[in-house]
Coordinates of C-alpha atoms and ligand atoms in Angstrom, one line a residue:
X10 CA -79.1 -106.5 -50.4
X11 CA -75.3 -106.4 -50.6
X12 CA -73.3 -103.2 -50.2
X13 CA -71.6 -101.6 -53.2
X14 CA -67.8 -101.3 -53.3
X15 CA -66.3 -98.9 -50.8
X16 CA -63.2 -98.2 -52.9
X17 CA -64.2 -94.6 -53.6
X18 CA -63.9 -93.7 -49.9
X19 CA -61.0 -91.2 -49.5
X20 CA -58.9 -90.6 -46.5
X21 CA -56.6 -87.7 -45.8
X22 CA -53.9 -87.5 -43.2
X23 CA -55.1 -84.4 -41.4
X24 CA -57.9 -86.0 -39.4
X25 CA -58.3 -89.3 -37.5
X26 CA -59.3 -92.1 -39.8
X27 CA -62.0 -93.2 -37.4
X28 CA -63.8 -89.8 -37.8
X29 CA -63.5 -89.9 -41.6
X30 CA -64.8 -93.4 -41.9
X31 CA -67.7 -92.7 -39.7
X32 CA -68.6 -89.6 -41.6
X33 CA -68.4 -91.3 -45.0
X34 CA -70.5 -94.3 -43.9
X35 CA -73.1 -92.0 -42.3
X36 CA -73.3 -89.9 -45.5
X37 CA -73.8 -93.0 -47.6
X38 CA -76.6 -94.2 -45.4
X39 CA -78.3 -90.8 -45.3
X40 CA -78.0 -90.3 -49.0
X41 CA -79.5 -93.6 -49.8
X42 CA -76.4 -95.2 -51.3
X43 CA -76.7 -97.8 -48.5
X44 CA -80.4 -98.2 -48.2
X45 CA -82.1 -99.7 -45.0
X46 CA -81.5 -103.5 -44.9
X47 CA -78.2 -103.4 -46.9
X48 CA -75.7 -106.0 -45.6
X49 CA -72.2 -104.6 -44.9
X50 CA -69.1 -106.7 -45.5
X51 CA -67.4 -108.2 -42.5
X52 CA -65.0 -105.9 -40.6
X53 CA -62.1 -107.9 -41.9
X54 CA -63.1 -107.5 -45.5
X55 CA -63.9 -103.8 -45.1
X56 CA -60.6 -103.1 -43.5
X57 CA -58.8 -104.9 -46.3
X58 CA -60.8 -103.0 -49.0
X59 CA -60.1 -99.7 -47.4
X60 CA -56.5 -100.5 -46.4
X61 CA -57.0 -99.4 -42.8
X62 CA -56.8 -101.4 -39.6
X63 CA -59.6 -103.8 -38.6
X64 CA -59.6 -102.2 -35.2
X65 CA -60.6 -98.8 -36.7
X66 CA -63.4 -100.4 -38.7
X67 CA -64.7 -102.3 -35.7
X68 CA -64.8 -99.2 -33.5
X69 CA -66.8 -97.3 -36.2
X70 CA -69.2 -100.0 -36.8
X71 CA -69.9 -100.3 -33.0
X72 CA -70.4 -96.5 -32.9
X73 CA -72.9 -96.5 -35.8
X74 CA -74.7 -99.4 -34.2
X75 CA -75.1 -97.4 -31.0
X76 CA -76.4 -94.4 -32.9
X77 CA -79.0 -96.6 -34.6
X78 CA -77.7 -96.5 -38.2
X79 CA -76.6 -100.1 -38.2
X80 CA -77.8 -103.2 -36.6
X81 CA -76.3 -106.7 -36.0
X82 CA -78.4 -109.7 -36.8
X83 CA -77.2 -112.8 -35.0
X84 CA -75.4 -115.2 -37.2
X85 CA -75.9 -113.1 -40.3
X86 CA -73.8 -110.0 -40.0
X87 CA -74.1 -106.2 -39.8
X88 CA -76.9 -104.4 -41.7
X89 CA -78.1 -100.8 -42.3
X90 CA -80.9 -100.5 -39.8
X91 CA -84.2 -101.6 -41.3
X92 CA -86.2 -99.1 -39.3
X93 CA -84.5 -96.0 -40.8
X94 CA -87.1 -94.0 -42.7
X95 CA -87.5 -95.1 -46.3
X96 CA -87.2 -91.6 -47.6
X97 CA -84.0 -90.9 -45.8
X98 CA -82.3 -90.9 -49.2
X99 CA -84.6 -88.1 -50.3
X100 CA -85.3 -85.9 -47.2
X101 CA -87.7 -83.0 -47.9
X102 CA -85.7 -79.9 -48.3
X103 CA -86.5 -76.4 -47.1
X104 CA -86.1 -73.6 -49.7
X105 CA -84.4 -71.1 -47.4
X106 CA -84.5 -68.4 -50.2
X107 CA -88.3 -68.8 -50.4
X108 CA -89.8 -67.9 -47.0
X109 CA -93.0 -69.5 -48.0
X110 CA -91.3 -72.9 -47.5
X111 CA -90.7 -72.3 -43.8
X112 CA -93.0 -72.6 -40.8
X113 CA -94.4 -69.1 -40.1
X114 CA -92.7 -66.6 -37.8
X115 CA -94.7 -64.8 -35.1
X116 CA -96.3 -61.5 -35.9
X117 CA -93.4 -59.8 -34.0
X118 CA -90.9 -61.9 -35.9
X119 CA -92.5 -60.9 -39.2
X120 CA -92.3 -57.2 -38.3
X121 CA -88.6 -57.6 -37.5
X122 CA -88.0 -59.5 -40.6
X123 CA -89.3 -56.5 -42.7
X124 CA -87.1 -54.0 -40.8
X125 CA -83.6 -53.5 -42.0
X126 CA -81.0 -54.9 -39.7
X127 CA -79.0 -52.1 -37.9
X128 CA -75.5 -52.8 -39.1
X129 CA -73.0 -52.9 -36.2
X130 CA -70.7 -50.1 -37.1
X131 CA -67.1 -50.1 -36.1
X132 CA -66.2 -47.8 -33.2
X133 CA -64.7 -44.7 -34.7
X134 CA -63.8 -41.3 -33.2
X135 CA -67.1 -39.5 -32.7
X136 CA -69.2 -42.7 -32.6
X137 CA -71.9 -41.7 -30.0
X138 CA -72.2 -43.4 -26.7
X139 CA -68.6 -44.6 -26.3
X140 CA -66.6 -43.5 -23.2
X141 CA -62.8 -42.7 -23.3
X142 CA -61.9 -46.4 -23.2
X143 CA -58.1 -45.6 -23.1
X144 CA -58.6 -43.9 -19.7
X145 CA -60.1 -47.0 -18.0
X146 CA -58.2 -47.9 -14.8
X147 CA -57.4 -51.4 -15.9
X148 CA -54.8 -52.0 -13.2
X149 CA -57.2 -51.4 -10.4
X150 CA -59.9 -53.4 -12.1
X151 CA -57.6 -56.4 -12.6
X152 CA -56.4 -56.3 -9.0
X153 CA -60.0 -56.5 -7.8
X154 CA -60.8 -59.1 -10.4
X155 CA -57.9 -61.3 -9.2
X156 CA -59.3 -61.3 -5.7
X157 CA -62.6 -62.6 -6.9
X158 CA -61.9 -64.8 -9.8
X159 CA -61.5 -68.1 -8.0
X160 CA -64.4 -67.7 -5.7
X161 CA -66.6 -70.8 -6.1
X162 CA -69.8 -69.0 -5.2
X163 CA -69.4 -66.6 -8.1
X164 CA -69.3 -69.6 -10.6
X165 CA -72.9 -70.7 -10.3
X166 CA -76.2 -69.1 -11.4
X167 CA -77.0 -65.6 -10.1
X168 CA -80.4 -64.8 -8.4
X169 CA -82.5 -63.0 -10.9
X170 CA -82.4 -59.7 -8.9
X171 CA -78.7 -59.4 -9.2
X172 CA -75.7 -59.8 -6.8
X173 CA -76.7 -58.4 -3.4
X174 CA -73.4 -56.7 -2.5
X175 CA -73.6 -54.8 -5.8
X176 CA -77.2 -53.7 -5.1
X177 CA -76.1 -52.5 -1.7
X178 CA -73.2 -50.4 -3.0
X179 CA -75.4 -49.1 -5.8
X180 CA -78.1 -48.0 -3.4
X181 CA -75.6 -46.0 -1.4
X182 CA -74.0 -44.5 -4.5
X183 CA -77.4 -43.6 -6.1
X184 CA -78.5 -42.0 -2.8
X185 CA -75.4 -39.9 -2.4
X186 CA -74.7 -39.0 -6.0
X187 CA -78.1 -39.0 -7.7
X188 CA -80.5 -38.4 -4.9
X189 CA -82.4 -41.6 -5.6
X190 CA -84.5 -42.8 -2.7
X191 CA -84.2 -46.6 -2.6
X192 CA -83.2 -49.7 -0.6
X193 CA -81.0 -52.4 -2.1
X194 CA -84.1 -54.6 -2.3
X195 CA -85.6 -52.2 -4.9
X196 CA -82.7 -52.5 -7.3
X197 CA -82.7 -55.1 -10.1
X198 CA -79.5 -55.5 -12.0
X199 CA -80.0 -55.8 -15.7
X200 CA -77.9 -56.4 -18.9
X201 CA -77.6 -52.7 -19.6
X202 CA -80.4 -50.1 -19.7
X203 CA -81.7 -51.8 -22.8
X204 CA -82.8 -54.9 -20.9
X205 CA -84.3 -52.6 -18.3
X206 CA -86.4 -50.7 -20.9
X207 CA -87.5 -54.0 -22.4
X208 CA -88.6 -55.3 -19.0
X209 CA -90.7 -52.2 -18.4
X210 CA -92.3 -52.6 -21.9
X211 CA -93.1 -56.3 -21.2
X212 CA -94.4 -55.8 -17.7
X213 CA -96.2 -52.5 -17.9
X214 CA -97.8 -52.4 -21.4
X215 CA -100.4 -54.3 -23.2
X216 CA -100.6 -54.4 -27.0
X217 CA -102.0 -51.2 -28.3
X218 CA -101.3 -49.1 -25.2
X219 CA -100.1 -45.5 -25.8
X220 CA -96.6 -44.6 -24.8
X221 CA -95.3 -41.0 -24.7
X222 CA -91.8 -40.7 -26.0
X223 CA -89.4 -37.8 -26.5
X224 CA -89.1 -36.8 -30.2
X225 CA -86.3 -36.9 -31.1
X226 CA -85.4 -39.6 -28.6
X227 CA -83.6 -42.8 -27.9
X228 CA -84.1 -45.4 -30.6
X229 CA -83.5 -48.3 -28.2
X230 CA -86.5 -47.3 -26.1
X231 CA -88.7 -46.9 -29.2
X232 CA -87.7 -50.4 -30.3
X233 CA -88.6 -51.9 -27.0
X234 CA -92.1 -50.3 -26.9
X235 CA -92.8 -51.1 -30.6
X236 CA -91.8 -54.8 -29.9
X237 CA -94.6 -54.7 -27.3
X238 CA -96.9 -53.4 -30.1
X239 CA -97.4 -50.1 -28.2
X240 CA -98.6 -46.9 -29.9
X241 CA -95.9 -44.3 -29.8
X242 CA -97.1 -40.7 -29.1
X243 CA -94.5 -37.9 -29.6
X244 CA -94.2 -35.5 -26.7
X245 CA -94.0 -31.8 -27.6
X246 CA -90.5 -30.6 -26.8
X247 CA -88.8 -27.4 -26.0
X248 CA -85.1 -26.5 -25.4
X249 CA -85.1 -28.2 -22.0
X250 CA -86.7 -31.5 -23.2
X251 CA -90.4 -32.5 -22.8
X252 CA -92.8 -29.6 -22.7
X253 CA -95.3 -30.4 -20.0
X254 CA -97.2 -27.2 -20.5
X255 CA -97.7 -27.8 -24.2
X256 CA -98.7 -31.4 -23.4
X257 CA -101.5 -30.2 -21.2
X258 CA -102.5 -27.3 -23.4
X259 CA -102.7 -29.6 -26.5
X260 CA -104.8 -32.1 -24.5
X261 CA -102.4 -34.8 -25.6
X262 CA -103.1 -36.7 -22.4
X263 CA -106.9 -36.5 -22.7
X264 CA -106.7 -37.8 -26.2
X265 CA -104.3 -40.6 -25.8
X266 CA -104.5 -41.8 -22.1
X267 CA -100.9 -42.8 -22.1
X268 CA -99.9 -45.8 -19.9
X269 CA -96.3 -44.9 -19.7
X270 CA -93.9 -42.1 -20.5
X271 CA -90.2 -42.5 -21.3
X272 CA -88.0 -39.5 -20.4
X273 CA -84.4 -38.5 -20.1
X274 CA -84.9 -35.4 -17.9
X275 CA -81.4 -34.9 -16.7
X276 CA -79.9 -34.8 -20.2
X277 CA -82.4 -35.2 -23.0
X278 CA -81.2 -37.7 -25.6
X279 CA -80.0 -36.7 -28.1
X280 CA -80.5 -32.9 -28.0
X281 CA -79.1 -32.4 -24.5
X282 CA -81.9 -30.4 -22.8
X283 CA -82.1 -30.3 -19.0
X284 CA -85.5 -30.1 -17.3
X285 CA -85.7 -27.4 -14.7
X286 CA -86.8 -28.1 -11.2
X287 CA -90.2 -26.7 -11.7
X288 CA -90.7 -28.7 -14.9
X289 CA -89.6 -31.8 -13.1
X290 CA -92.1 -31.3 -10.3
X291 CA -94.8 -30.6 -12.9
X292 CA -93.9 -33.8 -14.7
X293 CA -94.1 -35.8 -11.4
X294 CA -97.4 -34.2 -10.5
X295 CA -98.8 -34.9 -14.0
X296 CA -97.7 -38.6 -13.9
X297 CA -99.3 -39.1 -10.4
X298 CA -102.5 -37.4 -11.4
X299 CA -102.9 -39.3 -14.6
X300 CA -101.8 -42.6 -13.3
X301 CA -99.1 -42.9 -15.8
X302 CA -95.7 -44.7 -15.3
X303 CA -92.7 -42.5 -15.7
X304 CA -89.6 -44.3 -16.9
X305 CA -86.6 -42.1 -16.0
X306 CA -83.5 -43.1 -18.1
X307 CA -80.5 -41.5 -16.2
X308 CA -78.1 -42.8 -18.8
X309 CA -75.2 -40.3 -18.5
X310 CA -76.1 -37.8 -15.9
X311 CA -72.8 -38.2 -14.0
X312 CA -71.3 -35.9 -16.7
X313 CA -72.4 -32.3 -16.1
X314 CA -69.6 -29.9 -16.4
X315 CA -70.4 -26.5 -14.9
X316 CA -72.7 -27.4 -12.1
X317 CA -73.3 -30.4 -9.9
X318 CA -75.2 -33.3 -11.6
X319 CA -78.9 -32.6 -11.4
X320 CA -80.6 -34.9 -8.9
X321 CA -82.9 -37.6 -10.3
X322 CA -86.6 -37.1 -10.7
X323 CA -87.1 -40.3 -8.8
X324 CA -85.9 -38.8 -5.5
X325 CA -87.9 -35.5 -5.7
X326 CA -90.9 -37.0 -3.9
X327 CA -91.9 -40.1 -2.2
X328 CA -94.5 -42.5 -3.6
X329 CA -94.2 -41.5 -7.2
X330 CA -94.9 -43.7 -10.2
X331 CA -91.3 -43.5 -11.3
X332 CA -89.2 -46.3 -12.5
X333 CA -85.5 -45.2 -12.5
X334 CA -82.9 -46.8 -14.7
X335 CA -79.2 -46.3 -15.2
X336 CA -76.3 -48.0 -16.9
X337 CA -72.6 -48.6 -16.4
X338 CA -72.1 -48.4 -20.2
X339 CA -71.0 -44.7 -20.0
X340 CA -69.5 -44.6 -16.5
X341 CA -67.4 -47.7 -17.0
X342 CA -67.7 -49.3 -20.5
X343 CA -70.5 -50.7 -22.7
X344 CA -69.1 -54.3 -23.0
X345 CA -69.8 -54.9 -19.3
X346 CA -73.5 -55.1 -20.2
X347 CA -74.5 -53.9 -16.7
X348 CA -77.4 -51.7 -15.9
X349 CA -79.9 -51.3 -13.1
X350 CA -83.5 -50.5 -12.4
X351 CA -84.9 -49.0 -9.2
X352 CA -88.6 -49.9 -8.9
X353 CA -91.2 -49.1 -6.3
X354 CA -91.3 -51.8 -3.7
X355 CA -94.7 -53.1 -4.9
X356 CA -93.1 -53.9 -8.3
X357 CA -90.0 -55.8 -7.1
X358 CA -91.6 -59.2 -7.3
X359 CA -93.0 -58.8 -10.8
X360 CA -89.8 -57.4 -12.2
X361 CA -87.7 -60.2 -10.7
X362 CA -90.2 -62.7 -12.1
X363 CA -90.1 -61.0 -15.5
X364 CA -86.4 -61.0 -15.7
X365 CA -86.3 -64.7 -14.9
X366 CA -88.4 -65.2 -18.1
X367 CA -86.2 -63.0 -20.2
X368 CA -82.9 -64.6 -19.1
X369 CA -79.8 -62.5 -19.3
X370 CA -78.4 -62.3 -15.8
X371 CA -75.1 -60.4 -15.8
X372 CA -72.0 -62.4 -14.9
X373 CA -71.5 -62.6 -11.1
X374 CA -67.7 -62.0 -11.3
X375 CA -68.3 -58.7 -13.1
X376 CA -70.9 -57.7 -10.6
X377 CA -68.6 -58.5 -7.7
X378 CA -65.8 -56.5 -9.2
X379 CA -68.1 -53.5 -9.8
X380 CA -69.3 -53.7 -6.2
X381 CA -65.8 -53.5 -4.8
X382 CA -64.9 -50.9 -7.4
X383 CA -67.7 -48.7 -6.0
X384 CA -67.1 -49.5 -2.3
X385 CA -63.4 -48.8 -2.4
X386 CA -64.0 -45.3 -3.9
X387 CA -62.5 -46.1 -7.3
X388 CA -65.8 -45.4 -9.1
X389 CA -66.2 -41.9 -7.7
X390 CA -62.5 -41.2 -8.4
X391 CA -62.9 -42.5 -11.9
X392 CA -66.0 -40.4 -12.5
X393 CA -64.3 -37.3 -11.2
X394 CA -61.4 -37.8 -13.5
X395 CA -63.6 -38.5 -16.5
X396 CA -65.7 -35.5 -15.8
X397 CA -62.6 -33.2 -16.0
X398 CA -61.4 -35.0 -19.1
X399 CA -64.8 -34.8 -20.9
X400 CA -65.3 -31.2 -19.9
X401 CA -62.0 -30.2 -21.7
X402 CA -63.0 -32.3 -24.7
X403 CA -66.5 -30.7 -24.7
X404 CA -65.0 -27.2 -24.6
X405 CA -62.6 -27.9 -27.3
X406 CA -65.2 -29.5 -29.6
X407 CA -67.6 -26.5 -29.0
X408 CA -64.8 -24.1 -29.9
X409 CA -64.0 -25.9 -33.1
X410 CA -67.7 -26.1 -34.1
X411 CA -68.3 -22.5 -33.4
X412 CA -65.1 -21.3 -35.1
X413 CA -64.7 -23.7 -38.0
X414 CA -68.2 -24.2 -39.3
X415 CA -70.3 -21.5 -40.8
X416 CA -73.7 -20.5 -39.7
X417 CA -76.5 -21.8 -39.8
X418 CA -74.6 -25.0 -38.7
X419 CA -74.7 -24.8 -34.9
X420 CA -74.2 -27.0 -31.9
X421 CA -77.3 -27.5 -29.8
X422 CA -75.4 -26.7 -26.7
X423 CA -75.8 -28.0 -23.2
X424 CA -72.9 -28.5 -20.9
X425 CA -73.3 -32.1 -20.3
X426 CA -72.9 -35.7 -21.5
X427 CA -70.6 -37.4 -23.9
X428 CA -72.0 -36.2 -27.2
X429 CA -73.0 -33.0 -28.9
X430 CA -75.8 -32.6 -31.4
X431 CA -75.3 -30.1 -34.2
X432 CA -78.1 -28.8 -36.3
X433 CA -77.3 -28.6 -40.0
X434 CA -80.5 -27.3 -41.7
X435 CA -81.6 -28.9 -44.9
X436 CA -78.8 -31.5 -45.2
X437 CA -79.2 -35.1 -46.1
X438 CA -77.8 -36.2 -42.8
X439 CA -77.7 -39.9 -43.5
X440 CA -75.5 -39.2 -46.5
X441 CA -73.4 -36.9 -44.5
X442 CA -72.9 -39.5 -41.8
X443 CA -71.9 -42.0 -44.5
X444 CA -69.4 -39.6 -46.1
X445 CA -67.9 -38.8 -42.7
X446 CA -67.6 -42.5 -42.0
X447 CA -65.6 -43.0 -45.2
X448 CA -63.2 -40.4 -43.9
X449 CA -62.8 -42.5 -40.7
X450 CA -65.1 -40.7 -38.4
X451 CA -68.3 -41.9 -36.7
X452 CA -71.5 -40.0 -36.0
X453 CA -75.3 -40.5 -36.0
X454 CA -77.8 -38.7 -38.2
X455 CA -80.0 -36.4 -36.1
X456 CA -83.0 -37.3 -38.3
X457 CA -82.8 -40.9 -37.3
X458 CA -83.8 -40.1 -33.8
X459 CA -87.3 -38.9 -34.8
X460 CA -90.5 -41.0 -34.6
X461 CA -91.9 -39.4 -37.6
X462 CA -91.0 -36.5 -40.0
X463 CA -87.8 -35.0 -38.6
X464 CA -87.9 -31.3 -37.8
X465 CA -84.2 -31.0 -37.4
X466 CA -81.4 -32.5 -39.5
X467 CA -77.7 -32.6 -38.4
X468 CA -75.3 -34.9 -36.6
X469 CA -74.8 -36.4 -33.2
X470 CA -71.1 -36.5 -32.4
X471 CA -69.8 -38.5 -29.5
X472 CA -66.7 -36.7 -28.3
X473 CA -65.7 -38.7 -25.2
X474 CA -63.7 -41.3 -27.4
X475 CA -61.8 -38.6 -29.4
X476 CA -58.3 -37.2 -29.0
X477 CA -57.5 -33.6 -29.6
X478 CA -56.0 -34.4 -33.0
X479 CA -59.1 -36.5 -34.0
X480 CA -61.4 -33.7 -33.0
X481 CA -59.5 -31.2 -35.2
X482 CA -59.3 -33.7 -38.1
X483 CA -62.9 -34.7 -37.7
X484 CA -64.3 -31.1 -37.8
X485 CA -61.9 -30.3 -40.7
X486 CA -63.4 -33.4 -42.6
X487 CA -67.0 -32.3 -41.7
X488 CA -66.2 -28.8 -43.0
X489 CA -64.9 -30.1 -46.3
X490 CA -68.1 -32.1 -46.7
X491 CA -70.5 -29.3 -46.0
Ligands
LIG528 C1 -80.6 -42.7 -23.8 C2 -79.8 -44.0 -23.6 N1 -80.2 -44.8 -22.7 C3 -79.5 -46.0 -22.4 C4 -78.4 -46.2 -23.0 C5 -77.5 -47.4 -22.6 O1 -77.9 -48.6 -23.0 P1 -77.1 -49.9 -22.4 O2 -77.0 -49.7 -20.9 O3 -78.0 -50.9 -22.8 O4 -75.8 -49.9 -23.1 C6 -78.0 -45.4 -24.1 C7 -76.7 -45.8 -24.8 O5 -76.3 -45.2 -25.8 C8 -78.7 -44.2 -24.3 O6 -78.2 -43.4 -25.3

């Protein structure tokens, strides 16, 4: 079969002729305009027909031959390859709008597909979880980074456990500042606390296992447990956080046999309760007696304002079933994607193996910078500075909330952290959050932190990334909306 005329080929001056000719010829072959077995004109004739150089045509024909679209037959010329599929001109199409036309998703994929995608909202003043980014010591950071950035051994793959010097400096920091009992070999560097929680869910839970979670609590943890198809059981709560006495009194443990419990004992997320020493000891005792893993998420405990940060649960006794996790998202900044796990020695191997399957090592250069940042004392200095800054912001916000807003709107006060939860009884807090967003302020709806029917409505306001003026304007905006 002879080829049709190529005179409808069009060339523009913005791209190389070679690329354009190759693209148009391939399209004609794939669309069936040049069916398998079609004989192409000689390179000389094709060049003359298209008014381009013969050299360009020859290069393109050679390329298409090497890709298998064309073939030369000795003494006869160049043909569209005879072994291309006959139906290449009518490839089956997938109806993307009709999910039935696609191969099936996994059960997990199907569940996710039915869940609305959490929109990534822009960072606004009061968006929870964002530190004061303008106070980050960029100069010091860059000086350290410059020292490391051309080190060849930071350019390859990281071991799955994380950069050893960082694990060493973290072990020292966690021992001195958080009372965590650990050796560097028990630390696993993760891509933020979220990867740490997902690893725990993957490695400690089977489908259908019961998991005790704080209610209200951290959505990221709930998601990781649900992804593992675990059954979420809400812990009874009091002003300090989980209520161990109520748990025992209500026979929750006997009825559910939980495999794991996720807690934020140093600063309950999002309400801010702090477990007392006796409650902590009871919790540890309870976990050991019932053979239940305790996941201690120590996400922002560096920021306590009127007393020293409360020591971690993990270090209160030896040989406890506690898996401790922390994050640099609040102490440095979230985009670093650096977190860490401290696991009992017996679990190190399985966690390192597990992480190797999940991928997601943190960049070595970043880990090296953080290690020096800690070793040279910048980290502790930065935390000290941020603690004072956040304390002043916390006091100012509390003052505004107490003086500007009428009862029964009230802050659920605890002198810690980077956010404040305020209770606003009976309000549609999702709507309120949206309205506040339209006025340029971030927040989260308190009701969205509940597993089930919310018992409190209100807002969670992150104050660390606000200026004085923004706090005043934000509370004024909230007042006008209430
Ligand atoms: C309770 C809690 N845990 C952990 C994190 C941190 O997660 P990541 O380290 O993945 O940023 C957050 C962040 O907002 C949090 O609120």
